[in-house]
Coordinates of C-alpha atoms and ligand atoms in Angstrom, one line a residue:
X10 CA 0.0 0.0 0.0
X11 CA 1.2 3.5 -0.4
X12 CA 1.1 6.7 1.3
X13 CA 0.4 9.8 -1.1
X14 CA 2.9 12.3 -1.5
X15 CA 1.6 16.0 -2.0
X16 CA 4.8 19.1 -2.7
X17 CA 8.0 18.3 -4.9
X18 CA 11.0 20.0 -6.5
X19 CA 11.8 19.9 -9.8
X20 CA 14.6 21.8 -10.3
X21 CA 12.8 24.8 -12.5
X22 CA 9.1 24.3 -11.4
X23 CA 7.3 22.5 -8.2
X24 CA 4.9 19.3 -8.8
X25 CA 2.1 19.5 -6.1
X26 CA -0.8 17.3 -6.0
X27 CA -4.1 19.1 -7.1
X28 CA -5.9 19.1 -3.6
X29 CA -8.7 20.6 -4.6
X30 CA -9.6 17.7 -6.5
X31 CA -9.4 15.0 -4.2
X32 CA -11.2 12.2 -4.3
X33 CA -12.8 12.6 -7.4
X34 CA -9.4 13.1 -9.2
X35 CA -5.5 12.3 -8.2
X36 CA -4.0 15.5 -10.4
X37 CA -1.0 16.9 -10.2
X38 CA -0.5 20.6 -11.2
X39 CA 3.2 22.3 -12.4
X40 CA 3.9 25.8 -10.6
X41 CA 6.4 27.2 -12.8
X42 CA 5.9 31.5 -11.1
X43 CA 5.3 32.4 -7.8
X44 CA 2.4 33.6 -8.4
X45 CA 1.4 30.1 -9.3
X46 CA 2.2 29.0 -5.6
X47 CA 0.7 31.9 -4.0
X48 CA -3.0 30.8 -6.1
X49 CA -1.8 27.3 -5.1
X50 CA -2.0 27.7 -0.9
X51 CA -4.2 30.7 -0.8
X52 CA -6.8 28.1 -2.7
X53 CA -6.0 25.0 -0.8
X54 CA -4.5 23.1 -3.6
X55 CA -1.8 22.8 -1.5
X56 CA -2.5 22.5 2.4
X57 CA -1.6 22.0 6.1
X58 CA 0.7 23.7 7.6
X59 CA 4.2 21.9 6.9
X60 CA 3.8 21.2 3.5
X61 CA 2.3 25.0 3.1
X62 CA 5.9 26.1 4.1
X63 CA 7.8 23.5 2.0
X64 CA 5.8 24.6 -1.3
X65 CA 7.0 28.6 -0.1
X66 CA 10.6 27.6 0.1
X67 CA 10.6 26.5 -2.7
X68 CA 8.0 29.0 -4.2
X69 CA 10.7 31.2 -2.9
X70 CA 13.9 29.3 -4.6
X71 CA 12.1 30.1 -7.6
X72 CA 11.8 33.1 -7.3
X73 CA 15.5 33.0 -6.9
X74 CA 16.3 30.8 -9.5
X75 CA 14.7 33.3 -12.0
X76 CA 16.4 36.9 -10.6
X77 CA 18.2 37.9 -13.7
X78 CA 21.6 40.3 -12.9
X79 CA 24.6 40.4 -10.9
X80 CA 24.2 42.5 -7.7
X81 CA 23.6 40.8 -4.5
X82 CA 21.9 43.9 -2.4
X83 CA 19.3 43.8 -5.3
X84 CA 19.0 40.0 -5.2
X85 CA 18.2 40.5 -1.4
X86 CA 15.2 43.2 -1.5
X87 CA 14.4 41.0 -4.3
X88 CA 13.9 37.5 -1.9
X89 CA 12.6 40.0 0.7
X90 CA 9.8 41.3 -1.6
X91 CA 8.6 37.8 -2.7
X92 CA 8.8 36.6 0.7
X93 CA 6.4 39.0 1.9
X94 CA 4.3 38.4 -1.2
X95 CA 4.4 34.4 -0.1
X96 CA 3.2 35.0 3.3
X97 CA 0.5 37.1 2.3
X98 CA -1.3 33.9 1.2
X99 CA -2.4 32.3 4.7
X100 CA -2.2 34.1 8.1
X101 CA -2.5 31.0 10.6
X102 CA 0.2 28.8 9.8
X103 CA 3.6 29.6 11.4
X104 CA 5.2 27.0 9.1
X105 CA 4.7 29.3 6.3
X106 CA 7.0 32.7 7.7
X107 CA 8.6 29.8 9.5
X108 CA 10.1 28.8 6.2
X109 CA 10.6 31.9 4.7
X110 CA 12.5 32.9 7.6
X111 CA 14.7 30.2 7.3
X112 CA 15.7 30.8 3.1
X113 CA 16.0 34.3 4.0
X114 CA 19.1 33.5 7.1
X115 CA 20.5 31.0 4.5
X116 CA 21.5 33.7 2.0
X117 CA 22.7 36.1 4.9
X118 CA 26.5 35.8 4.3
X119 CA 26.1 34.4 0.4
X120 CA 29.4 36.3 -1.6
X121 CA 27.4 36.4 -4.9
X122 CA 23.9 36.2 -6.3
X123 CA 24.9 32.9 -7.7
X124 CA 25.7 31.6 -4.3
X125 CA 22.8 33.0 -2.8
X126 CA 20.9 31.0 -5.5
X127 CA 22.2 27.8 -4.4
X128 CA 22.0 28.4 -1.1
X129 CA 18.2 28.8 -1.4
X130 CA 17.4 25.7 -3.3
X131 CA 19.4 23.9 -0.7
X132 CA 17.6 24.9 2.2
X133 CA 14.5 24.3 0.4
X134 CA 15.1 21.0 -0.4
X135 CA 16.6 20.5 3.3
X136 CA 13.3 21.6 4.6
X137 CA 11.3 19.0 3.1
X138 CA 13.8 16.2 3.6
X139 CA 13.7 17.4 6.7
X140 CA 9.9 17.1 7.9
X141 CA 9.6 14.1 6.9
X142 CA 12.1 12.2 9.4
X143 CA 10.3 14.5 12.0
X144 CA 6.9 12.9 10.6
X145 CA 8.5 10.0 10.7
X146 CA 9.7 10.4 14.6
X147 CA 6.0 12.2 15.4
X148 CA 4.9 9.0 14.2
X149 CA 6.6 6.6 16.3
X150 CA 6.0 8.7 19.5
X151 CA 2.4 9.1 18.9
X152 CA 2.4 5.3 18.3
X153 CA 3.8 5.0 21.5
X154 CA 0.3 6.5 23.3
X155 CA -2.4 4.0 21.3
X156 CA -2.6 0.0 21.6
X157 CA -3.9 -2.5 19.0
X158 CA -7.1 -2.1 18.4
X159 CA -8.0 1.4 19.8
X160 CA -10.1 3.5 18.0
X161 CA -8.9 7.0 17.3
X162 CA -11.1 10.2 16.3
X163 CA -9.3 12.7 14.3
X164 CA -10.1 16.2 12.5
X165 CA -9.1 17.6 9.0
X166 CA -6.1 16.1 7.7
X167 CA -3.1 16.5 9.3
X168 CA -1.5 13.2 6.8
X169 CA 1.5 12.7 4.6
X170 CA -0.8 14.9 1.6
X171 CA -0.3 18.4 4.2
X172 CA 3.5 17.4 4.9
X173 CA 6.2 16.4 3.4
X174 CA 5.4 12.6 4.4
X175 CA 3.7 10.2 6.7
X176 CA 2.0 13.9 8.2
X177 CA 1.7 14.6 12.2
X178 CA -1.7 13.1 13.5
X179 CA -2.3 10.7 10.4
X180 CA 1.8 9.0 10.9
X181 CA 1.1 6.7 13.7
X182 CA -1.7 5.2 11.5
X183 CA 0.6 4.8 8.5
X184 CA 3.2 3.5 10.7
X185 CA 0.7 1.1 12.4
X186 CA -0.1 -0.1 9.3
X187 CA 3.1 -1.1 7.9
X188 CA 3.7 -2.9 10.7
X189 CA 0.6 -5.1 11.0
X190 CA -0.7 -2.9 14.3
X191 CA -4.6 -2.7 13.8
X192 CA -6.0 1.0 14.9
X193 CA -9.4 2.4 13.4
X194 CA -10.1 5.7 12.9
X195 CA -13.3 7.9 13.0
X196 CA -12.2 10.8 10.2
X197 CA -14.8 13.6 10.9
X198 CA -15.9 15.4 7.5
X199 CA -14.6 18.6 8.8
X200 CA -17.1 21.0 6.9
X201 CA -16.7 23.3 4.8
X202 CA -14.2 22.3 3.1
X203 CA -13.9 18.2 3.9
X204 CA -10.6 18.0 4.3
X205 CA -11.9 14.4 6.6
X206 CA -14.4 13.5 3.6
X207 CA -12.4 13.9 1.1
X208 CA -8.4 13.9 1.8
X209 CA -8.3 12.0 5.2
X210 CA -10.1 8.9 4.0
X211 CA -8.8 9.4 1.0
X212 CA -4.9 8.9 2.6
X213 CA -5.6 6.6 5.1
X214 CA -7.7 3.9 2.6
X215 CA -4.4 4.1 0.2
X216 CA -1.9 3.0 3.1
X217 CA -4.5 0.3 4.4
X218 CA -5.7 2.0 7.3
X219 CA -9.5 1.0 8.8
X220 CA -11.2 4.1 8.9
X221 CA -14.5 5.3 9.3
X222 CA -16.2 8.8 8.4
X223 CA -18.9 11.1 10.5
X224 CA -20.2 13.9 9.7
X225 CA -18.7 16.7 12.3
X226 CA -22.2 16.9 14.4
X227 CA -21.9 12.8 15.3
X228 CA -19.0 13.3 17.3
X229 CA -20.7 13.3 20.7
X230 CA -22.8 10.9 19.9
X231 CA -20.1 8.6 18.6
X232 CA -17.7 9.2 21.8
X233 CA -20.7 8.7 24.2
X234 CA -21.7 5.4 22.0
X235 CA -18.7 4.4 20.6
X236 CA -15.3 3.2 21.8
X237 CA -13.4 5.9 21.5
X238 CA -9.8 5.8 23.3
X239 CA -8.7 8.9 22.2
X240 CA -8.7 12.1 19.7
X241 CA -5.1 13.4 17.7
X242 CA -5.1 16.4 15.4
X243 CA -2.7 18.7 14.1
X244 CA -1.6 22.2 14.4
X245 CA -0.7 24.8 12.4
X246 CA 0.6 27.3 15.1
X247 CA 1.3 26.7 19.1
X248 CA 1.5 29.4 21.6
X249 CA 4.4 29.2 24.2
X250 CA 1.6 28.4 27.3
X251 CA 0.5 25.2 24.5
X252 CA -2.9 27.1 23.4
X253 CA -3.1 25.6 19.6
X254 CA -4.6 26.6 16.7
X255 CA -6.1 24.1 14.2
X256 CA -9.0 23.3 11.7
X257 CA -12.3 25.1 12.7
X258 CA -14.1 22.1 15.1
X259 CA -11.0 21.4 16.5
X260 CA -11.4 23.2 19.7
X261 CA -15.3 21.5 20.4
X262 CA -13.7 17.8 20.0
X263 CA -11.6 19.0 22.4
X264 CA -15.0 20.3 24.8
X265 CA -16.0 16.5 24.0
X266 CA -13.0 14.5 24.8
X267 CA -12.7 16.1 28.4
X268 CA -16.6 15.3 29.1
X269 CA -16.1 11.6 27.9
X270 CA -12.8 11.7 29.6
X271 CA -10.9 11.0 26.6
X272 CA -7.4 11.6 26.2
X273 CA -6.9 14.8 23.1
X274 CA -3.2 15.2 21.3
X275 CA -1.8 17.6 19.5
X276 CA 0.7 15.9 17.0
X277 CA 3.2 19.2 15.6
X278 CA 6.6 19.6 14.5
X279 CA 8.7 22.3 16.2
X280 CA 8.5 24.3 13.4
X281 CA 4.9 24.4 14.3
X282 CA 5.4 26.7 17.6
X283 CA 5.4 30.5 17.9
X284 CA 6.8 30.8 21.4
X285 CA 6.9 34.9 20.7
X286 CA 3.3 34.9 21.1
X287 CA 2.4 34.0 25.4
X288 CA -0.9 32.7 24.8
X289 CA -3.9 31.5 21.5
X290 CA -5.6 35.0 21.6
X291 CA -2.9 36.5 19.7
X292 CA -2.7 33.9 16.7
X293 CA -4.1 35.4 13.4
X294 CA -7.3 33.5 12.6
X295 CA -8.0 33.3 9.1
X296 CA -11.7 33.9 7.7
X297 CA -12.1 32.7 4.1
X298 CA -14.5 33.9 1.7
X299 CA -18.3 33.2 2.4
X300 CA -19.2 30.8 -1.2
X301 CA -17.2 28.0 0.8
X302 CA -20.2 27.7 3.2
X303 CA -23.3 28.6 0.9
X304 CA -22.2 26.5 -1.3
X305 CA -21.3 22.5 -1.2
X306 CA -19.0 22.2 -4.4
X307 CA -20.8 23.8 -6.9
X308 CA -24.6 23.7 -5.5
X309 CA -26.0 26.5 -3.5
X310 CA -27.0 25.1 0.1
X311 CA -28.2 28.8 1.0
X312 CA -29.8 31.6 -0.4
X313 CA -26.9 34.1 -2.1
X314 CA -27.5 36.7 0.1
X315 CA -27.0 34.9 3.3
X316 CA -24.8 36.7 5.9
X317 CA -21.9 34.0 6.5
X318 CA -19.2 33.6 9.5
X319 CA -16.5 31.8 8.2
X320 CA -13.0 31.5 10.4
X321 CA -10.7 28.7 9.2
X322 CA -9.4 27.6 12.0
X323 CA -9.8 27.6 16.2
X324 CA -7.8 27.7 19.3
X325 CA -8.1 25.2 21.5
X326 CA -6.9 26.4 25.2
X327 CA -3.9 24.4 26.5
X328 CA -5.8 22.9 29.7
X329 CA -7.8 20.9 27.3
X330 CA -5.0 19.2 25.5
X331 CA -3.4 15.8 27.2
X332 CA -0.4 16.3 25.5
X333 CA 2.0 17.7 22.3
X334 CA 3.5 15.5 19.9
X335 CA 6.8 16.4 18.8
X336 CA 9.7 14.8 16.8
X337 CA 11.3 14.8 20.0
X338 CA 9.0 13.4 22.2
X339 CA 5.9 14.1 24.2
X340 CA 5.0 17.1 25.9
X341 CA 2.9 16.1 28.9
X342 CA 0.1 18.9 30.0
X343 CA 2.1 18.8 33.0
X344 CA 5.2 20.0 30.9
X345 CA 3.7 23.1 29.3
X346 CA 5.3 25.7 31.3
X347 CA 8.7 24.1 29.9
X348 CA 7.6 24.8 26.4
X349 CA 9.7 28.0 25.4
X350 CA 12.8 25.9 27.1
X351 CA 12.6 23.7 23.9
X352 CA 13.4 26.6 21.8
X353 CA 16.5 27.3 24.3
X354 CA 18.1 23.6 24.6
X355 CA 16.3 21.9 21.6
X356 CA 15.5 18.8 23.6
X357 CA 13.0 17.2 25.8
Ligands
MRU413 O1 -7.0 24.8 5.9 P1 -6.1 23.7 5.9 O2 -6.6 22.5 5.2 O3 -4.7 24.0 5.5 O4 -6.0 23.3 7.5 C1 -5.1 22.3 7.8 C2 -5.1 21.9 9.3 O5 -5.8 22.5 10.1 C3 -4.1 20.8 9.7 O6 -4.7 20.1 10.8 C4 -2.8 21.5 10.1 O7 -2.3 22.4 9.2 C5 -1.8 20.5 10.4 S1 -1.2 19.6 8.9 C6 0.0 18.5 9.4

């Protein structure tokens, strides 16, 4: 079985798989400007927070790539110009300025413009090689927390298709799988968009994985009716007191795990925390246009001139989460006041 793979470089262009399309059709779309990757994240063809900031580095190494001239201070307001321009197309993941960040130190101390080229594409390429040996260790640790059998509930799709590989809450499935370790999962749909319905099962059914969708209003009922041992979800930006953002609905599952006493992760690269900002209330929430809710696909579920509320993602307040997944290990609830210490000794 195999698991899907979702941002790659190509030397003068990036090959992403056409989320957007998902299940209906497995495409994959060339982005040769970086105005082509801006359209590609800003409209979800390419999604979740990690691989959102591998597609800008390398959106960014483009841009690079195509500077024509000589002189390095112009090569630099040049990468700082399309760097802003990148991270204008999301506002929640950190991943994304995360990224950019990163490119942008790489080509600090470059001696030429050629040099400074290089350096770009290498860090790019680094970044994605990168998260996916920390998917790979989220994986193992989160594998660490279930036993055969369990039944795990999770939200959006935090899989290998919104990383680089193997993803943050969907690896320990994946990993289970290759290794003959039976886990079921209950995928909610995750409206509007259906990142569950359509990418979630979508990924997990390719790698083998048993897994079972609800629509986002039966998860009560299934945790009160169901054997449910516990709930994982990703992150696309962490506070330092462990406040996380993620997909809209993530914060109620968390309500509903702590009344069914129900252990809730939080499965997140490093890359994934913003330890300037103390607590959730001061992580950007996006809002995205209102057609995403009148509308299912292409059909109109509302009349036109409904007034619509549409923020893309929630906080869910540190006191409800059990614990924080990280390629280095588990952050217990206990731990949470240690988080900005990560950031200070890089270990656990
Ligand atoms: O709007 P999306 O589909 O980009 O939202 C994605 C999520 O909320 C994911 O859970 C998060 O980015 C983690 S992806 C490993």
């Amino acid at each position: 079985m195999a698991i899907p793979r979702s941002v790659e470089w190509k030397e003068d262009s990036i090959k992403i798989l056409n989320q957007q399309l998902i299940p209906n059709s497995v495409e994959f779309l060339t982005l040769e400007t970086i105005e082509d990757v801006w359209d590609a994240i800003k409209t979800l063809k390419v999604r979740g927070a990690p691989a959102i900031g591998i597609a800008a580095a390398f959106g960014l190494a483009l841009a690079g790539s195509k500077f024509e001239g000589e002189d390095l201070q112009e090569f630099h307001t040049h990468i700082r110009e399309k760097s802003l321009y990148l991270a204008s197309s999301r506002p929640t993941a950190v991943n994304l300025t995360w990224a950019l960040r990163r490119l942008q130190n790489k080509i600090e101390n470059a001696a030429s413009v050629n040099e400074a080229k290089t350096n770009l594409v290498h860090e790019a390429i680094l970044i994605s090689v990168e998260d996916e040996n920390i998917c790979y260790n989220i994986g193992q640790h989160a594998l660490s927390l279930f036993n055969k059998n369990d039944s795990v509930m999770t939200i959006c799709n935090a899989g290998s298709i919104a990383t680089a590989y193997y993803g943050t809450a969907l690896a320990p499935f994946h990993l289970a799988a290759e290794v003959d370790f039976p886990i079921h999962v209950f995928a909610c749909e995750t409206r509007p968009l259906l990142q569950g319905a359509r990418l979630t099962t979508w990924e997990l059914l390719q790698s083998g994985v048993n897994v079972t969708l609800i629509t986002d209003s039966m998860a009560a009922h299934t945790m009160k009716t169901k054997k449910v041992d516990a709930v994982i979800v990703g992150a696309d930006r962490i506070s330092a007191n462990g406040d996380t953002a993620n997909k809209i609905g993530t914060y109620g599952l968390a309500i509903l795990a702590k009344q069914h006493g129900i252990p809730f992760y939080v499965a997140a690269p490093l890359s994934t925390f913003d330890i300037s900002l103390k607590n959730g209330d001061e992580i950007p929430i996006e809002e995205r246009k209102e057609e995403e809710i009148l509308k299912v696909g292409n059909e109109w579920v509302a009349p036109k001139n409904t007034s619509v509320y549409n923020p893309a993602f929630d906080v869910t307040p540190a006191e409800l989460i059990s614990g924080i997944i990280t390629e280095q290990g588990i952050i217990h609830e206990t731990e949470f006041d240690k988080i900005p210490d990560l950031f200070t000794t890089k270990s656990l």
